[in-house]
Amino acid sequence: MLDYSHNPWLVAASLAVALMAGFTGLSLTRGASHLDEGRRKLVVALAAVVLGGGIWSMHFVAMLGLQLPILYYYDALITLISALAAILMVGLALLLLHFRRRTPGVILGAGVIVGLGIVVMHYIGMAGMQMCRAVSSVWQMMSATLASVVLSSLAIWVAYDARTHRNILLGTVCFGCAVFAVHFVAIALTGFVATDQAGGAGPVLDNRILAMGVTVSVFLICGAFLLTGVTFLKPAEAPPVPQAASRPARLPYEREGQTHFADAAAVAAIRAEGHYTVLYQGEDKLFCPWSITEAEARLLPSGFLRVHRSYLVNPAHVSRFERHKDNGTCYFEAVPALSKVPVSRSRLTAIREALGL
């Protein structure tokens, strides 16, 4: 086995690339589920290229910092395949997240796919080494795969549990650290041996040529990072309310592939569920395609109040109110689907006034 070391500056640069790619990709997809299908596909494709390209770029920035006592090269075709594998698998995960209902199972499934994409990209990229062969046992590869799946699932869960600025920033840190950690865990479990001849299927790349390609990729990621960062803190405009004040509000909900409408006056409360909401009406829990922010903007004229970051309530259905030390609870005794809703401290005054207290 050959001894090896790493250039610390390129190690640090690889972490920076992973963080920038993570922030850019996760920021691009914020609000994508509200776009029409064509624009949503475009956003998902761009985010897949950024995130998958970021995984690939981080890997090869770190590999440029790998210092071995022999000269070695890369097979251009295998190196390209490794990039495509990362982009396609990340793209599949994003399609699940933005074209399926975002349940916990879907979020975890997307995290697993991203984790597999990272480790597949890594080992395909390592297979492209010429004049030097990376050696890993099955158990070592399984250990790296397990680390990748766990860390990536955590990153996707944090980023998509709620699409707030805070979650995106935390998800960026988790994603960047996941890609970075998986690479170096896999490298730590890998040995290198010299070989006599190259056996690649495509043209040979030395470190100088590879460095030029990686530099272009990192430059594009940096540009996208700067453009995304400029608009990241820009406050989102409240969606317009298309209904006239004189018309009774109706809430759409989906059931058995069809869209129905519920009278707002019959809905007792609305709960946020990712980019969507759940309507509570009598014994029914109804899936509504509106976000909690959109529902609040549209239903404000109908008397609904935001009592918690995850709940809107219709005061007409509140049967009992209980004040606690620094928060409260609204009870709905005539609504079998929902027994109570928490009231945050900052919303106590508004709900008490609406209830005449």
mmCIF file of C-alpha atoms in Angstrom:
data_model
loop_
_atom_site.group_PDB
_atom_site.id
_atom_site.type_symbol
_atom_site.label_atom_id
_atom_site.label_comp_id
_atom_site.label_asym_id
_atom_site.label_seq_id
_atom_site.Cartn_x
_atom_site.Cartn_y
_atom_site.Cartn_z
ATOM 1 C CA MET A 1 0.000 0.000 0.000
ATOM 2 C CA LEU A 2 1.192 3.499 -0.836
ATOM 3 C CA ASP A 3 1.492 6.216 1.775
ATOM 4 C CA TYR A 4 -0.533 9.336 1.072
ATOM 5 C CA SER A 5 -1.339 12.754 2.545
ATOM 6 C CA HIS A 6 -3.573 15.729 1.719
ATOM 7 C CA ASN A 7 -2.949 19.378 0.925
ATOM 8 C CA PRO A 8 -4.818 21.167 3.769
ATOM 9 C CA TRP A 9 -5.696 24.180 1.593
ATOM 10 C CA LEU A 10 -7.418 22.018 -1.000
ATOM 11 C CA VAL A 11 -9.187 20.076 1.752
ATOM 12 C CA ALA A 12 -10.599 23.354 3.069
ATOM 13 C CA ALA A 13 -11.489 24.423 -0.492
ATOM 14 C CA SER A 14 -13.405 21.171 -1.036
ATOM 15 C CA LEU A 15 -15.549 21.858 2.043
ATOM 16 C CA ALA A 16 -16.252 25.404 0.806
ATOM 17 C CA VAL A 17 -17.345 24.034 -2.596
ATOM 18 C CA ALA A 18 -19.735 21.564 -0.939
ATOM 19 C CA LEU A 19 -21.266 24.299 1.222
ATOM 20 C CA MET A 20 -21.725 26.716 -1.702
ATOM 21 C CA ALA A 21 -23.307 24.014 -3.858
ATOM 22 C CA GLY A 22 -25.618 22.961 -1.035
ATOM 23 C CA PHE A 23 -26.785 26.512 -0.341
ATOM 24 C CA THR A 24 -27.344 27.274 -4.024
ATOM 25 C CA GLY A 25 -29.252 24.070 -4.783
ATOM 26 C CA LEU A 26 -31.459 24.195 -1.685
ATOM 27 C CA SER A 27 -32.192 27.902 -2.196
ATOM 28 C CA LEU A 28 -33.100 27.419 -5.854
ATOM 29 C CA THR A 29 -35.781 24.875 -4.958
ATOM 30 C CA ARG A 30 -37.396 27.019 -2.250
ATOM 31 C CA GLY A 31 -40.948 27.679 -3.429
ATOM 32 C CA ALA A 32 -40.541 25.439 -6.488
ATOM 33 C CA SER A 33 -43.577 23.340 -5.543
ATOM 34 C CA HIS A 34 -45.817 26.374 -6.100
ATOM 35 C CA LEU A 35 -44.631 26.870 -9.698
ATOM 36 C CA ASP A 36 -46.363 25.484 -12.748
ATOM 37 C CA GLU A 37 -45.089 22.124 -13.938
ATOM 38 C CA GLY A 38 -42.810 23.446 -16.685
ATOM 39 C CA ARG A 39 -41.013 25.993 -14.505
ATOM 40 C CA ARG A 40 -40.812 23.497 -11.649
ATOM 41 C CA LYS A 41 -39.039 20.974 -13.906
ATOM 42 C CA LEU A 42 -36.557 23.663 -14.966
ATOM 43 C CA VAL A 43 -35.806 24.645 -11.366
ATOM 44 C CA VAL A 44 -35.386 21.012 -10.327
ATOM 45 C CA ALA A 45 -33.045 20.378 -13.267
ATOM 46 C CA LEU A 46 -30.898 23.407 -12.403
ATOM 47 C CA ALA A 47 -30.770 22.432 -8.733
ATOM 48 C CA ALA A 48 -29.805 18.861 -9.660
ATOM 49 C CA VAL A 49 -26.918 20.135 -11.792
ATOM 50 C CA VAL A 50 -25.746 22.431 -8.998
ATOM 51 C CA LEU A 51 -26.027 19.862 -6.190
ATOM 52 C CA GLY A 52 -24.741 16.918 -8.245
ATOM 53 C CA GLY A 53 -22.025 19.057 -9.819
ATOM 54 C CA GLY A 54 -21.114 20.297 -6.349
ATOM 55 C CA ILE A 55 -20.695 16.717 -5.104
ATOM 56 C CA TRP A 56 -18.462 15.943 -8.092
ATOM 57 C CA SER A 57 -16.473 19.171 -7.754
ATOM 58 C CA MET A 58 -15.939 18.664 -4.022
ATOM 59 C CA HIS A 59 -14.668 15.142 -4.676
ATOM 60 C CA PHE A 60 -12.138 16.178 -7.311
ATOM 61 C CA VAL A 61 -10.988 19.295 -5.480
ATOM 62 C CA ALA A 62 -10.164 16.958 -2.594
ATOM 63 C CA MET A 63 -8.545 14.467 -4.994
ATOM 64 C CA LEU A 64 -6.350 17.245 -6.415
ATOM 65 C CA GLY A 65 -5.111 17.639 -2.851
ATOM 66 C CA LEU A 66 -4.309 13.909 -2.577
ATOM 67 C CA GLN A 67 -0.532 13.499 -2.499
ATOM 68 C CA LEU A 68 0.824 10.098 -3.551
ATOM 69 C CA PRO A 69 4.480 9.134 -4.135
ATOM 70 C CA ILE A 70 3.747 8.188 -7.796
ATOM 71 C CA LEU A 71 2.256 9.891 -10.836
ATOM 72 C CA TYR A 72 -1.332 8.914 -11.586
ATOM 73 C CA TYR A 73 -4.005 9.934 -14.076
ATOM 74 C CA TYR A 74 -7.761 9.767 -14.574
ATOM 75 C CA ASP A 75 -9.826 8.184 -17.296
ATOM 76 C CA ALA A 76 -11.889 10.999 -18.859
ATOM 77 C CA LEU A 77 -14.904 8.829 -19.675
ATOM 78 C CA ILE A 78 -15.218 7.330 -16.190
ATOM 79 C CA THR A 79 -14.710 10.780 -14.656
ATOM 80 C CA LEU A 80 -17.586 12.133 -16.767
ATOM 81 C CA ILE A 81 -19.780 9.177 -15.841
ATOM 82 C CA SER A 82 -19.178 9.905 -12.141
ATOM 83 C CA ALA A 83 -20.480 13.459 -12.606
ATOM 84 C CA LEU A 84 -23.555 12.269 -14.506
ATOM 85 C CA ALA A 85 -24.310 9.668 -11.818
ATOM 86 C CA ALA A 86 -24.318 12.328 -9.091
ATOM 87 C CA ILE A 87 -26.523 14.709 -11.095
ATOM 88 C CA LEU A 88 -29.052 12.046 -12.087
ATOM 89 C CA MET A 89 -29.448 10.600 -8.589
ATOM 90 C CA VAL A 90 -29.796 14.016 -6.970
ATOM 91 C CA GLY A 91 -32.290 14.914 -9.708
ATOM 92 C CA LEU A 92 -34.348 11.819 -8.877
ATOM 93 C CA ALA A 93 -34.417 12.834 -5.205
ATOM 94 C CA LEU A 94 -35.545 16.370 -6.095
ATOM 95 C CA LEU A 95 -38.284 15.026 -8.365
ATOM 96 C CA LEU A 96 -39.671 13.061 -5.431
ATOM 97 C CA LEU A 97 -39.510 16.106 -3.164
ATOM 98 C CA HIS A 98 -41.189 18.500 -5.601
ATOM 99 C CA PHE A 99 -43.581 16.293 -7.585
ATOM 100 C CA ARG A 100 -44.896 14.075 -4.791
ATOM 101 C CA ARG A 101 -46.677 14.923 -1.586
ATOM 102 C CA ARG A 102 -43.875 15.631 0.890
ATOM 103 C CA THR A 103 -44.507 13.003 3.553
ATOM 104 C CA PRO A 104 -41.825 11.873 6.046
ATOM 105 C CA GLY A 105 -41.348 8.723 3.965
ATOM 106 C CA VAL A 106 -40.743 10.726 0.789
ATOM 107 C CA ILE A 107 -38.268 13.032 2.541
ATOM 108 C CA LEU A 108 -36.311 10.109 3.994
ATOM 109 C CA GLY A 109 -36.429 8.285 0.662
ATOM 110 C CA ALA A 110 -34.990 11.330 -1.091
ATOM 111 C CA GLY A 111 -32.242 11.526 1.543
ATOM 112 C CA VAL A 112 -31.340 7.878 0.947
ATOM 113 C CA ILE A 113 -31.151 8.477 -2.817
ATOM 114 C CA VAL A 114 -28.873 11.497 -2.328
ATOM 115 C CA GLY A 115 -26.664 9.462 0.030
ATOM 116 C CA LEU A 116 -26.389 6.656 -2.512
ATOM 117 C CA GLY A 117 -25.646 9.225 -5.212
ATOM 118 C CA ILE A 118 -22.723 10.625 -3.209
ATOM 119 C CA VAL A 119 -21.154 7.238 -2.571
ATOM 120 C CA VAL A 120 -21.776 5.972 -6.126
ATOM 121 C CA MET A 121 -20.168 9.114 -7.520
ATOM 122 C CA HIS A 122 -17.201 8.637 -5.165
ATOM 123 C CA TYR A 123 -16.440 5.052 -6.103
ATOM 124 C CA ILE A 124 -16.988 5.598 -9.824
ATOM 125 C CA GLY A 125 -14.606 8.556 -9.635
ATOM 126 C CA MET A 126 -12.045 6.448 -7.760
ATOM 127 C CA ALA A 127 -12.381 3.693 -10.388
ATOM 128 C CA GLY A 128 -11.202 6.229 -12.971
ATOM 129 C CA MET A 129 -7.715 6.434 -11.442
ATOM 130 C CA GLN A 130 -4.985 5.133 -13.779
ATOM 131 C CA MET A 131 -1.462 3.930 -12.862
ATOM 132 C CA CYS A 132 -2.801 3.715 -9.324
ATOM 133 C CA ARG A 133 -5.643 1.565 -8.046
ATOM 134 C CA ALA A 134 -7.901 2.299 -5.092
ATOM 135 C CA VAL A 135 -8.479 -0.799 -2.955
ATOM 136 C CA SER A 136 -11.512 -1.174 -0.652
ATOM 137 C CA SER A 137 -13.159 -4.236 0.848
ATOM 138 C CA VAL A 138 -16.909 -4.840 0.663
ATOM 139 C CA TRP A 139 -17.256 -4.036 4.370
ATOM 140 C CA GLN A 140 -15.352 -0.774 3.944
ATOM 141 C CA MET A 141 -17.588 0.252 1.054
ATOM 142 C CA MET A 142 -20.689 -0.670 3.054
ATOM 143 C CA SER A 143 -19.455 1.437 5.977
ATOM 144 C CA ALA A 144 -18.960 4.441 3.699
ATOM 145 C CA THR A 145 -22.400 3.867 2.163
ATOM 146 C CA LEU A 146 -24.062 3.738 5.578
ATOM 147 C CA ALA A 147 -22.362 6.985 6.620
ATOM 148 C CA SER A 148 -23.437 8.628 3.367
ATOM 149 C CA VAL A 149 -27.082 7.559 3.660
ATOM 150 C CA VAL A 150 -27.400 8.608 7.316
ATOM 151 C CA LEU A 151 -25.753 12.022 6.860
ATOM 152 C CA SER A 152 -27.595 12.794 3.607
ATOM 153 C CA SER A 153 -30.955 11.784 5.067
ATOM 154 C CA LEU A 154 -30.319 14.148 7.971
ATOM 155 C CA ALA A 155 -29.425 16.966 5.570
ATOM 156 C CA ILE A 156 -32.556 16.503 3.423
ATOM 157 C CA TRP A 157 -34.790 16.141 6.483
ATOM 158 C CA VAL A 158 -33.477 19.401 7.977
ATOM 159 C CA ALA A 159 -33.750 21.284 4.679
ATOM 160 C CA TYR A 160 -37.246 20.020 3.760
ATOM 161 C CA ASP A 161 -38.965 19.629 7.115
ATOM 162 C CA ALA A 162 -39.839 23.330 6.739
ATOM 163 C CA ARG A 163 -38.647 25.529 3.881
ATOM 164 C CA THR A 164 -37.638 28.499 6.013
ATOM 165 C CA HIS A 165 -34.398 30.473 5.753
ATOM 166 C CA ARG A 166 -33.220 28.823 8.951
ATOM 167 C CA ASN A 167 -33.871 25.308 7.633
ATOM 168 C CA ILE A 168 -32.125 26.044 4.359
ATOM 169 C CA LEU A 169 -29.047 27.351 6.163
ATOM 170 C CA LEU A 170 -28.978 24.369 8.533
ATOM 171 C CA GLY A 171 -29.596 22.026 5.610
ATOM 172 C CA THR A 172 -26.693 23.645 3.754
ATOM 173 C CA VAL A 173 -24.346 22.945 6.648
ATOM 174 C CA CYS A 174 -25.610 19.363 6.933
ATOM 175 C CA PHE A 175 -25.331 18.750 3.177
ATOM 176 C CA GLY A 176 -21.836 20.250 2.904
ATOM 177 C CA CYS A 177 -20.588 18.307 5.917
ATOM 178 C CA ALA A 178 -22.227 15.115 4.622
ATOM 179 C CA VAL A 179 -20.476 15.294 1.242
ATOM 180 C CA PHE A 180 -17.186 16.289 2.884
ATOM 181 C CA ALA A 181 -17.347 13.634 5.603
ATOM 182 C CA VAL A 182 -18.377 10.823 3.252
ATOM 183 C CA HIS A 183 -15.433 11.551 0.946
ATOM 184 C CA PHE A 184 -12.839 11.468 3.691
ATOM 185 C CA VAL A 185 -14.439 8.525 5.510
ATOM 186 C CA ALA A 186 -14.284 6.592 2.232
ATOM 187 C CA ILE A 187 -10.677 7.714 1.617
ATOM 188 C CA ALA A 188 -9.716 6.653 5.147
ATOM 189 C CA LEU A 189 -11.131 3.196 4.383
ATOM 190 C CA THR A 190 -9.289 2.994 1.040
ATOM 191 C CA GLY A 191 -5.761 1.870 0.218
ATOM 192 C CA PHE A 192 -3.767 2.744 -2.914
ATOM 193 C CA VAL A 193 -1.491 0.439 -4.893
ATOM 194 C CA ALA A 194 0.600 1.188 -7.973
ATOM 195 C CA THR A 195 -0.253 -0.573 -11.262
ATOM 196 C CA ASP A 196 1.889 -1.128 -14.311
ATOM 197 C CA GLN A 197 -0.461 0.046 -17.033
ATOM 198 C CA ALA A 198 -3.566 2.103 -17.636
ATOM 199 C CA GLY A 199 -6.743 0.277 -18.489
ATOM 200 C CA GLY A 200 -9.203 3.093 -19.037
ATOM 201 C CA ALA A 201 -11.793 3.322 -21.787
ATOM 202 C CA GLY A 202 -11.346 7.021 -22.579
ATOM 203 C CA PRO A 203 -8.676 9.690 -22.924
ATOM 204 C CA VAL A 204 -6.279 10.171 -20.043
ATOM 205 C CA LEU A 205 -6.467 13.252 -17.793
ATOM 206 C CA ASP A 206 -3.560 14.336 -15.659
ATOM 207 C CA ASN A 207 -3.994 16.554 -12.616
ATOM 208 C CA ARG A 208 -3.338 19.740 -14.601
ATOM 209 C CA ILE A 209 -6.101 19.092 -17.103
ATOM 210 C CA LEU A 210 -8.451 17.883 -14.387
ATOM 211 C CA ALA A 211 -7.700 21.015 -12.374
ATOM 212 C CA MET A 212 -8.820 23.182 -15.314
ATOM 213 C CA GLY A 213 -12.127 21.338 -15.578
ATOM 214 C CA VAL A 214 -12.721 21.446 -11.831
ATOM 215 C CA THR A 215 -11.868 25.169 -11.776
ATOM 216 C CA VAL A 216 -14.532 25.888 -14.401
ATOM 217 C CA SER A 217 -17.079 23.855 -12.442
ATOM 218 C CA VAL A 218 -16.231 25.616 -9.174
ATOM 219 C CA PHE A 219 -16.359 29.009 -10.905
ATOM 220 C CA LEU A 220 -19.905 28.298 -12.103
ATOM 221 C CA ILE A 221 -20.944 27.121 -8.628
ATOM 222 C CA CYS A 222 -19.465 30.274 -7.077
ATOM 223 C CA GLY A 223 -21.344 32.459 -9.558
ATOM 224 C CA ALA A 224 -24.622 30.689 -8.875
ATOM 225 C CA PHE A 225 -23.921 30.944 -5.135
ATOM 226 C CA LEU A 226 -23.452 34.715 -5.345
ATOM 227 C CA LEU A 227 -26.577 35.224 -7.468
ATOM 228 C CA THR A 228 -28.659 33.075 -5.128
ATOM 229 C CA GLY A 229 -27.249 34.734 -2.027
ATOM 230 C CA VAL A 230 -28.223 38.193 -3.257
ATOM 231 C CA THR A 231 -31.921 37.300 -3.260
ATOM 232 C CA PHE A 232 -31.904 34.873 -0.322
ATOM 233 C CA LEU A 233 -32.792 37.446 2.327
ATOM 234 C CA LYS A 234 -35.220 39.363 0.117
ATOM 235 C CA PRO A 235 -38.630 39.229 1.836
ATOM 236 C CA ALA A 236 -41.183 37.192 -0.022
ATOM 237 C CA GLU A 237 -44.197 39.083 -1.305
ATOM 238 C CA ALA A 238 -47.520 37.998 0.095
ATOM 239 C CA PRO A 239 -49.591 36.194 -2.523
ATOM 240 C CA PRO A 240 -52.482 38.272 -3.873
ATOM 241 C CA VAL A 241 -56.018 37.554 -2.753
ATOM 242 C CA PRO A 242 -58.006 36.986 -5.935
ATOM 243 C CA GLN A 243 -61.413 36.754 -4.276
ATOM 244 C CA ALA A 244 -63.558 39.801 -3.792
ATOM 245 C CA ALA A 245 -64.376 40.630 -0.179
ATOM 246 C CA SER A 246 -68.093 40.142 -0.835
ATOM 247 C CA ARG A 247 -67.659 36.565 -2.058
ATOM 248 C CA PRO A 248 -67.539 33.743 0.507
ATOM 249 C CA ALA A 249 -64.117 32.120 0.637
ATOM 250 C CA ARG A 250 -63.787 28.542 -0.553
ATOM 251 C CA LEU A 251 -60.855 26.258 0.142
ATOM 252 C CA PRO A 252 -59.692 23.655 -2.392
ATOM 253 C CA TYR A 253 -58.938 20.138 -1.231
ATOM 254 C CA GLU A 254 -57.973 16.996 -3.082
ATOM 255 C CA ARG A 255 -59.578 13.576 -2.759
ATOM 256 C CA GLU A 256 -59.285 10.533 -5.040
ATOM 257 C CA GLY A 257 -57.562 12.534 -7.768
ATOM 258 C CA GLN A 258 -60.231 15.231 -7.870
ATOM 259 C CA THR A 259 -60.263 18.797 -6.532
ATOM 260 C CA HIS A 260 -63.240 19.755 -4.361
ATOM 261 C CA PHE A 261 -64.066 22.961 -2.511
ATOM 262 C CA ALA A 262 -65.014 23.499 1.117
ATOM 263 C CA ASP A 263 -66.860 26.511 2.527
ATOM 264 C CA ALA A 264 -64.436 28.431 4.739
ATOM 265 C CA ALA A 265 -67.143 28.921 7.365
ATOM 266 C CA ALA A 266 -67.372 25.138 7.825
ATOM 267 C CA VAL A 267 -63.622 24.707 8.375
ATOM 268 C CA ALA A 268 -62.595 24.821 12.039
ATOM 269 C CA ALA A 269 -58.825 24.980 11.670
ATOM 270 C CA ILE A 270 -55.960 24.640 9.208
ATOM 271 C CA ARG A 271 -52.622 22.996 9.953
ATOM 272 C CA ALA A 272 -49.375 23.452 7.995
ATOM 273 C CA GLU A 273 -47.822 20.345 6.449
ATOM 274 C CA GLY A 274 -44.707 21.357 4.513
ATOM 275 C CA HIS A 275 -45.790 23.305 1.438
ATOM 276 C CA TYR A 276 -49.379 22.146 1.941
ATOM 277 C CA THR A 277 -52.046 22.248 4.644
ATOM 278 C CA VAL A 278 -54.649 20.025 6.286
ATOM 279 C CA LEU A 279 -58.215 21.288 6.730
ATOM 280 C CA TYR A 280 -60.236 20.157 9.748
ATOM 281 C CA GLN A 281 -63.956 20.040 9.020
ATOM 282 C CA GLY A 282 -66.182 17.966 11.297
ATOM 283 C CA GLU A 283 -64.858 14.407 11.198
ATOM 284 C CA ASP A 284 -62.752 15.021 8.079
ATOM 285 C CA LYS A 285 -59.097 15.849 7.565
ATOM 286 C CA LEU A 286 -58.753 17.245 4.048
ATOM 287 C CA PHE A 287 -55.535 17.758 2.039
ATOM 288 C CA CYS A 288 -55.308 21.341 0.729
ATOM 289 C CA PRO A 289 -52.696 22.423 -1.870
ATOM 290 C CA TRP A 290 -52.357 25.891 -0.307
ATOM 291 C CA SER A 291 -49.415 26.678 1.939
ATOM 292 C CA ILE A 292 -50.153 28.048 5.420
ATOM 293 C CA THR A 293 -48.930 31.487 4.287
ATOM 294 C CA GLU A 294 -51.243 31.501 1.267
ATOM 295 C CA ALA A 295 -54.172 30.294 3.362
ATOM 296 C CA GLU A 296 -53.587 33.065 5.911
ATOM 297 C CA ALA A 297 -53.486 35.748 3.217
ATOM 298 C CA ARG A 298 -56.627 34.488 1.483
ATOM 299 C CA LEU A 299 -58.693 33.810 4.609
ATOM 300 C CA LEU A 300 -57.885 36.904 6.642
ATOM 301 C CA PRO A 301 -61.100 38.633 5.461
ATOM 302 C CA SER A 302 -63.060 35.532 6.540
ATOM 303 C CA GLY A 303 -62.012 35.902 10.169
ATOM 304 C CA PHE A 304 -59.370 33.187 10.374
ATOM 305 C CA LEU A 305 -56.501 33.921 12.755
ATOM 306 C CA ARG A 306 -52.928 32.646 12.838
ATOM 307 C CA VAL A 307 -52.569 31.370 16.423
ATOM 308 C CA HIS A 308 -49.373 29.370 15.938
ATOM 309 C CA ARG A 309 -46.730 29.061 13.248
ATOM 310 C CA SER A 310 -48.453 25.850 12.123
ATOM 311 C CA TYR A 311 -52.147 26.658 12.734
ATOM 312 C CA LEU A 312 -54.944 28.929 11.549
ATOM 313 C CA VAL A 313 -58.234 28.749 13.447
ATOM 314 C CA ASN A 314 -61.783 29.850 12.770
ATOM 315 C CA PRO A 315 -62.872 31.493 16.072
ATOM 316 C CA ALA A 316 -66.506 30.580 15.345
ATOM 317 C CA HIS A 317 -65.675 26.905 16.005
ATOM 318 C CA VAL A 318 -63.710 27.423 19.233
ATOM 319 C CA SER A 319 -65.770 25.951 22.085
ATOM 320 C CA ARG A 320 -63.339 26.669 24.919
ATOM 321 C CA PHE A 321 -60.163 28.656 25.508
ATOM 322 C CA GLU A 322 -57.572 27.990 28.183
ATOM 323 C CA ARG A 323 -54.845 30.426 29.155
ATOM 324 C CA HIS A 324 -51.563 28.969 30.415
ATOM 325 C CA LYS A 325 -48.564 30.726 31.894
ATOM 326 C CA ASP A 326 -47.204 32.109 28.618
ATOM 327 C CA ASN A 327 -49.359 30.487 25.932
ATOM 328 C CA GLY A 328 -52.832 29.048 25.483
ATOM 329 C CA THR A 329 -55.023 26.362 23.952
ATOM 330 C CA CYS A 330 -58.164 26.512 21.804
ATOM 331 C CA TYR A 331 -60.541 23.544 22.147
ATOM 332 C CA PHE A 332 -62.962 22.272 19.491
ATOM 333 C CA GLU A 333 -65.496 20.018 21.176
ATOM 334 C CA ALA A 334 -67.783 19.859 18.126
ATOM 335 C CA VAL A 335 -64.947 18.890 15.739
ATOM 336 C CA PRO A 336 -64.129 15.164 16.109
ATOM 337 C CA ALA A 337 -61.131 15.452 13.772
ATOM 338 C CA LEU A 338 -59.411 18.013 15.988
ATOM 339 C CA SER A 339 -59.615 18.321 19.763
ATOM 340 C CA LYS A 340 -57.342 21.308 20.421
ATOM 341 C CA VAL A 341 -54.876 23.756 18.884
ATOM 342 C CA PRO A 342 -51.922 25.413 20.672
ATOM 343 C CA VAL A 343 -51.759 29.216 20.838
ATOM 344 C CA SER A 344 -48.314 30.812 20.959
ATOM 345 C CA ARG A 345 -47.574 33.640 23.339
ATOM 346 C CA SER A 346 -47.334 36.284 20.609
ATOM 347 C CA ARG A 347 -50.859 35.376 19.358
ATOM 348 C CA LEU A 348 -52.677 35.397 22.682
ATOM 349 C CA THR A 349 -53.952 38.973 22.441
ATOM 350 C CA ALA A 350 -55.401 38.517 18.939
ATOM 351 C CA ILE A 351 -57.281 35.308 19.717
ATOM 352 C CA ARG A 352 -58.621 36.644 23.029
ATOM 353 C CA GLU A 353 -59.970 39.736 21.261
ATOM 354 C CA ALA A 354 -61.555 37.575 18.553
ATOM 355 C CA LEU A 355 -63.231 35.467 21.240
ATOM 356 C CA GLY A 356 -64.433 38.568 23.128
ATOM 357 C CA LEU A 357 -62.244 37.943 26.178
#
